[in-house]
């Protein structure tokens, strides 16, 4: 069915979703990274950016929180820009693991067959693929420049978070060396793990993540800066990955209940992509058992249901002013 929704319908639905989700209780801050345990659990923001560049922001949308695993999305995009989507498929893969984000078991199960850049193992492998090889500073610049281009403004490293993660990332060290053992790290192991840890420690706002989502929804054209950040064909590839594994072992439940491909991070952020229409991001620190923000999930689900949207609805939806 062809139908239209108005910009003001979207603003109203986002405002209502924010108001209704604000009171939602439950979940707990991540505590395996000490910095995250101390963030105010009441912080909550909801941002939406349409593919025409219009943005709506409610709540704590300028607060810089740890991007964490949402950073896996831009770096997967960068790996696709540098090595093509097929190059990423060949070296990392595009399969859901159905297991937690930090699973070692997933690597053992698929040691001859890579999984996806959207879980820790594949994300560390993606960092190892970023050019130029062996040059930490230049690789880091490539990663952060790409995030800046996608968001239209720069992220900022949270030093305390970076130190906190570096001091406690024993599981990720094990993952990195196991990947090396299976020939799935394409640069120095320590450099690759450090880049991954650093990118997870970037501070980002929900307003910035909504613009990143909108850039992906808009086939690589950042609607705020009007710059083409990546080849339009990459959009469907990265959105497919988000749809298949963005919530780890809960991805099926998420897509079934929300209708929107999205990616979460243990900092409390969630970024969603509604192809052709908008990017959406929500942030609230308390997480469910799989490491996904309880309030952010509620807010995005509410908005999707209020607007009666879903990527598999079959509807051809256009936004009118
Ligand atoms: N830096 C975190 C980790 O590697 C990111 C995990 C996440 O956000 N799911 O454990």
XYZ file of C-alpha atoms and ligand atoms in Angstrom:
331
model
C 0.000 0.000 0.000
C 1.190 3.520 -0.758
C 0.763 5.949 2.095
C 2.109 9.223 3.412
C 3.012 10.409 6.870
C 3.699 14.006 7.749
C 6.748 15.491 9.402
C 4.512 16.615 12.244
C 3.138 13.036 12.689
C 6.746 11.947 13.195
C 7.522 14.726 15.662
C 4.340 13.985 17.631
C 5.028 10.210 17.701
C 8.619 10.820 18.840
C 7.484 13.203 21.595
C 4.875 10.693 22.822
C 7.325 7.787 22.642
C 9.825 9.793 24.676
C 7.214 10.732 27.311
C 5.906 7.174 27.636
C 9.331 5.496 27.741
C 10.702 7.973 30.283
C 8.964 6.268 33.197
C 10.036 2.746 32.187
C 12.049 1.000 34.898
C 14.232 -2.073 34.735
C 17.698 -3.093 33.665
C 21.051 -2.099 35.091
C 24.098 -0.173 33.882
C 26.894 -2.316 32.434
C 29.340 -2.935 35.266
C 32.058 -5.047 33.633
C 33.518 -1.741 32.399
C 33.885 0.319 35.631
C 33.303 3.715 33.952
C 29.887 2.656 32.660
C 28.691 1.507 36.077
C 28.917 5.106 37.343
C 26.884 6.876 34.656
C 23.614 8.459 35.852
C 20.981 5.776 35.086
C 18.252 8.414 34.705
C 19.797 9.954 31.584
C 17.521 9.472 28.596
C 17.447 10.956 25.115
C 15.590 10.270 21.870
C 16.651 11.742 18.519
C 15.339 11.307 15.016
C 16.743 12.707 11.777
C 14.730 12.482 8.581
C 16.366 11.951 5.207
C 15.621 15.612 4.383
C 17.834 16.629 7.332
C 15.041 17.626 9.731
C 15.882 16.540 13.296
C 13.829 16.233 16.468
C 15.498 15.774 19.843
C 13.930 15.011 23.230
C 15.714 14.789 26.576
C 19.456 14.298 27.080
C 20.360 14.270 23.410
C 23.571 16.318 23.786
C 25.043 14.110 26.529
C 28.203 12.314 25.315
C 27.986 8.645 26.230
C 30.241 5.735 25.274
C 29.374 4.674 21.724
C 30.579 1.106 22.482
C 29.253 -1.456 20.016
C 27.371 1.054 17.911
C 30.892 1.927 16.655
C 30.941 -1.453 14.915
C 28.549 -0.041 12.300
C 30.686 2.881 11.029
C 33.858 0.767 11.032
C 32.103 -1.994 9.073
C 31.070 0.727 6.592
C 34.686 1.935 6.387
C 35.902 -1.625 5.782
C 33.341 -1.865 2.953
C 34.451 1.495 1.517
C 38.085 0.357 1.530
C 37.669 -3.320 0.620
C 34.180 -3.481 -1.007
C 31.200 -5.292 0.554
C 32.354 -8.576 -1.013
C 35.812 -8.115 0.527
C 34.183 -7.800 3.961
C 31.979 -10.821 3.301
C 35.010 -12.879 2.347
C 37.262 -11.805 5.242
C 34.698 -11.418 8.032
C 31.251 -12.531 6.869
C 27.643 -11.412 7.353
C 26.173 -14.177 9.504
C 24.325 -13.819 12.784
C 26.043 -15.706 15.590
C 22.904 -16.073 17.746
C 25.249 -15.703 20.714
C 26.339 -12.881 23.046
C 28.462 -10.050 21.594
C 31.648 -11.260 23.285
C 31.252 -14.953 22.553
C 34.387 -17.038 22.203
C 32.243 -20.078 21.527
C 31.035 -18.414 18.287
C 34.628 -18.233 17.039
C 35.308 -21.864 17.909
C 32.098 -22.949 16.172
C 32.856 -21.018 13.008
C 36.635 -21.016 12.984
C 36.772 -21.746 9.265
C 33.925 -19.388 8.505
C 33.887 -15.797 9.732
C 30.718 -14.301 11.222
C 29.983 -10.551 11.199
C 31.680 -7.197 11.889
C 28.848 -6.373 14.325
C 30.055 -8.663 17.156
C 33.331 -8.186 19.048
C 35.335 -10.773 17.079
C 34.313 -9.455 13.660
C 34.698 -5.848 14.810
C 38.283 -6.462 15.919
C 38.889 -8.160 12.551
C 37.323 -5.106 10.811
C 39.702 -2.774 12.694
C 42.562 -4.961 11.492
C 41.413 -4.483 7.876
C 41.397 -0.672 7.973
C 44.071 0.943 5.799
C 46.832 1.967 6.125
C 48.188 -1.254 7.595
C 50.484 -1.035 10.612
C 50.039 2.714 11.099
C 48.095 3.207 14.313
C 47.632 6.968 14.091
C 46.552 6.950 10.465
C 44.202 4.030 11.019
C 42.684 5.833 14.005
C 42.262 8.978 11.919
C 40.532 6.977 9.180
C 38.121 5.479 11.748
C 37.256 8.790 13.430
C 37.093 10.783 10.163
C 34.576 8.264 8.896
C 32.415 8.635 12.028
C 32.632 12.427 11.706
C 31.508 12.251 8.076
C 28.588 9.960 8.941
C 27.427 12.130 11.876
C 28.316 15.513 10.385
C 30.213 16.333 13.584
C 33.118 14.764 15.454
C 33.006 12.197 18.270
C 35.346 12.752 21.241
C 37.393 10.120 23.006
C 36.360 9.673 26.664
C 39.820 9.118 28.187
C 38.512 7.650 31.405
C 36.393 5.120 29.505
C 39.327 4.176 27.269
C 41.527 3.572 30.313
C 38.752 1.646 32.033
C 38.189 -0.619 29.002
C 41.900 -1.137 28.343
C 42.436 -2.217 31.953
C 39.610 -4.776 31.849
C 39.367 -6.123 28.267
C 40.730 -9.600 29.013
C 37.974 -11.365 27.101
C 38.644 -9.242 24.010
C 42.358 -10.036 24.266
C 41.475 -13.733 24.189
C 39.204 -13.150 21.181
C 41.956 -11.276 19.312
C 44.547 -13.997 19.779
C 42.068 -16.716 18.891
C 41.266 -14.845 15.678
C 44.979 -14.568 14.976
C 45.238 -18.316 15.462
C 42.582 -18.835 12.783
C 44.163 -16.347 10.352
C 41.367 -13.823 10.786
C 43.380 -10.795 11.965
C 44.796 -8.786 9.074
C 47.222 -6.496 10.910
C 49.180 -6.475 14.153
C 47.000 -8.033 16.892
C 47.714 -5.430 19.570
C 47.111 -2.495 17.206
C 43.825 -4.037 16.066
C 42.552 -4.647 19.594
C 43.640 -1.203 20.746
C 41.795 0.470 17.852
C 38.680 -1.514 18.672
C 38.895 -0.561 22.369
C 39.461 3.073 21.474
C 36.584 3.276 19.028
C 34.269 1.783 21.692
C 35.420 4.563 24.062
C 34.360 7.413 21.813
C 31.818 9.788 23.300
C 28.838 10.397 21.052
C 25.384 11.966 21.455
C 22.059 10.518 20.407
C 21.660 13.565 18.145
C 24.862 12.556 16.323
C 23.844 8.896 16.054
C 20.471 9.852 14.567
C 22.324 11.717 11.799
C 24.539 8.651 11.237
C 21.393 6.516 10.960
C 19.865 9.024 8.555
C 23.007 8.950 6.389
C 22.696 5.161 6.141
C 18.928 5.458 5.487
C 19.721 8.044 2.786
C 22.055 5.752 0.782
C 25.245 7.318 2.090
C 24.294 10.955 1.509
C 24.527 12.787 4.840
C 21.307 14.859 4.832
C 22.760 17.475 7.180
C 26.117 18.141 5.484
C 24.900 17.173 1.972
C 28.094 15.123 1.505
C 28.108 11.641 -0.064
C 29.972 9.578 2.549
C 29.863 6.156 0.914
C 28.786 4.340 -2.224
C 24.942 4.054 -2.160
C 25.167 0.259 -2.554
C 26.767 -0.055 0.904
C 23.559 1.144 2.559
C 21.610 -2.063 2.003
C 24.633 -4.167 3.025
C 25.151 -2.510 6.404
C 21.395 -2.333 7.091
C 21.170 -6.078 6.370
C 23.886 -6.728 8.936
C 22.091 -4.579 11.521
C 18.848 -6.429 10.822
C 20.479 -9.837 11.218
C 22.651 -9.325 14.304
C 22.231 -5.806 15.746
C 20.854 -7.108 19.072
C 23.017 -10.258 19.229
C 21.028 -13.254 20.538
C 17.900 -11.078 20.830
C 17.949 -9.759 17.267
C 14.973 -11.794 16.089
C 12.824 -10.627 18.998
C 13.894 -7.041 18.375
C 13.088 -7.016 14.659
C 9.835 -8.878 15.274
C 8.653 -6.373 17.880
C 10.061 -3.124 16.465
C 10.235 -3.549 12.686
C 13.456 -1.543 12.406
C 17.080 -2.690 11.907
C 19.163 -1.248 14.738
C 22.450 -1.608 16.586
C 23.005 -1.374 20.321
C 25.952 -0.648 22.603
C 26.563 -1.322 26.309
C 26.910 2.450 26.840
C 23.089 2.492 26.516
C 22.855 3.724 22.923
C 20.693 2.256 20.167
C 20.819 3.477 16.556
C 18.125 2.465 14.060
C 17.832 2.839 10.299
C 14.489 3.087 8.505
C 15.610 2.897 4.852
C 14.635 5.954 2.834
C 12.876 7.612 5.770
C 14.983 8.319 8.844
C 17.681 7.447 11.336
C 16.732 7.202 14.992
C 18.809 6.969 18.152
C 17.972 6.595 21.805
C 20.199 6.535 24.861
C 19.583 5.352 28.442
C 22.215 3.436 30.459
C 20.246 0.570 32.126
C 20.568 -2.610 30.018
C 18.751 -5.925 29.747
C 20.537 -9.274 30.058
C 21.863 -9.164 26.480
C 23.413 -5.706 26.959
C 20.702 -3.699 25.200
C 19.225 -0.481 26.682
C 15.768 -1.137 28.120
C 14.408 2.409 27.779
C 15.950 3.013 24.352
C 14.347 -0.162 23.024
C 10.971 0.859 24.471
C 11.132 4.357 22.983
C 12.006 3.157 19.475
C 9.404 0.372 19.545
C 6.754 2.862 20.644
C 7.620 5.283 17.873
C 7.529 2.552 15.232
C 4.164 1.291 16.409
C 2.646 4.766 16.698
C 3.617 5.439 13.078
C 2.641 1.890 12.029
C 6.008 1.442 10.304
C 8.153 -1.619 9.690
C 10.671 -2.585 7.028
C 8.690 -5.702 6.108
C 5.259 -4.042 6.034
C 5.228 -3.902 2.241
C 3.974 -0.315 2.464
C 5.523 2.348 0.283
C 5.721 5.193 2.753
C 6.669 8.757 1.911
C 7.115 11.647 4.290
C 5.415 14.912 3.361
C 5.652 18.265 5.100
N 33.588 -2.358 24.365
C 32.568 -3.325 24.671
C 33.139 -4.717 24.669
O 33.986 -4.984 23.870
C 31.450 -3.196 23.665
C 30.354 -4.220 23.857
C 28.982 -3.757 23.465
O 28.693 -2.579 23.403
N 28.087 -4.709 23.280
O 32.777 -5.531 25.473
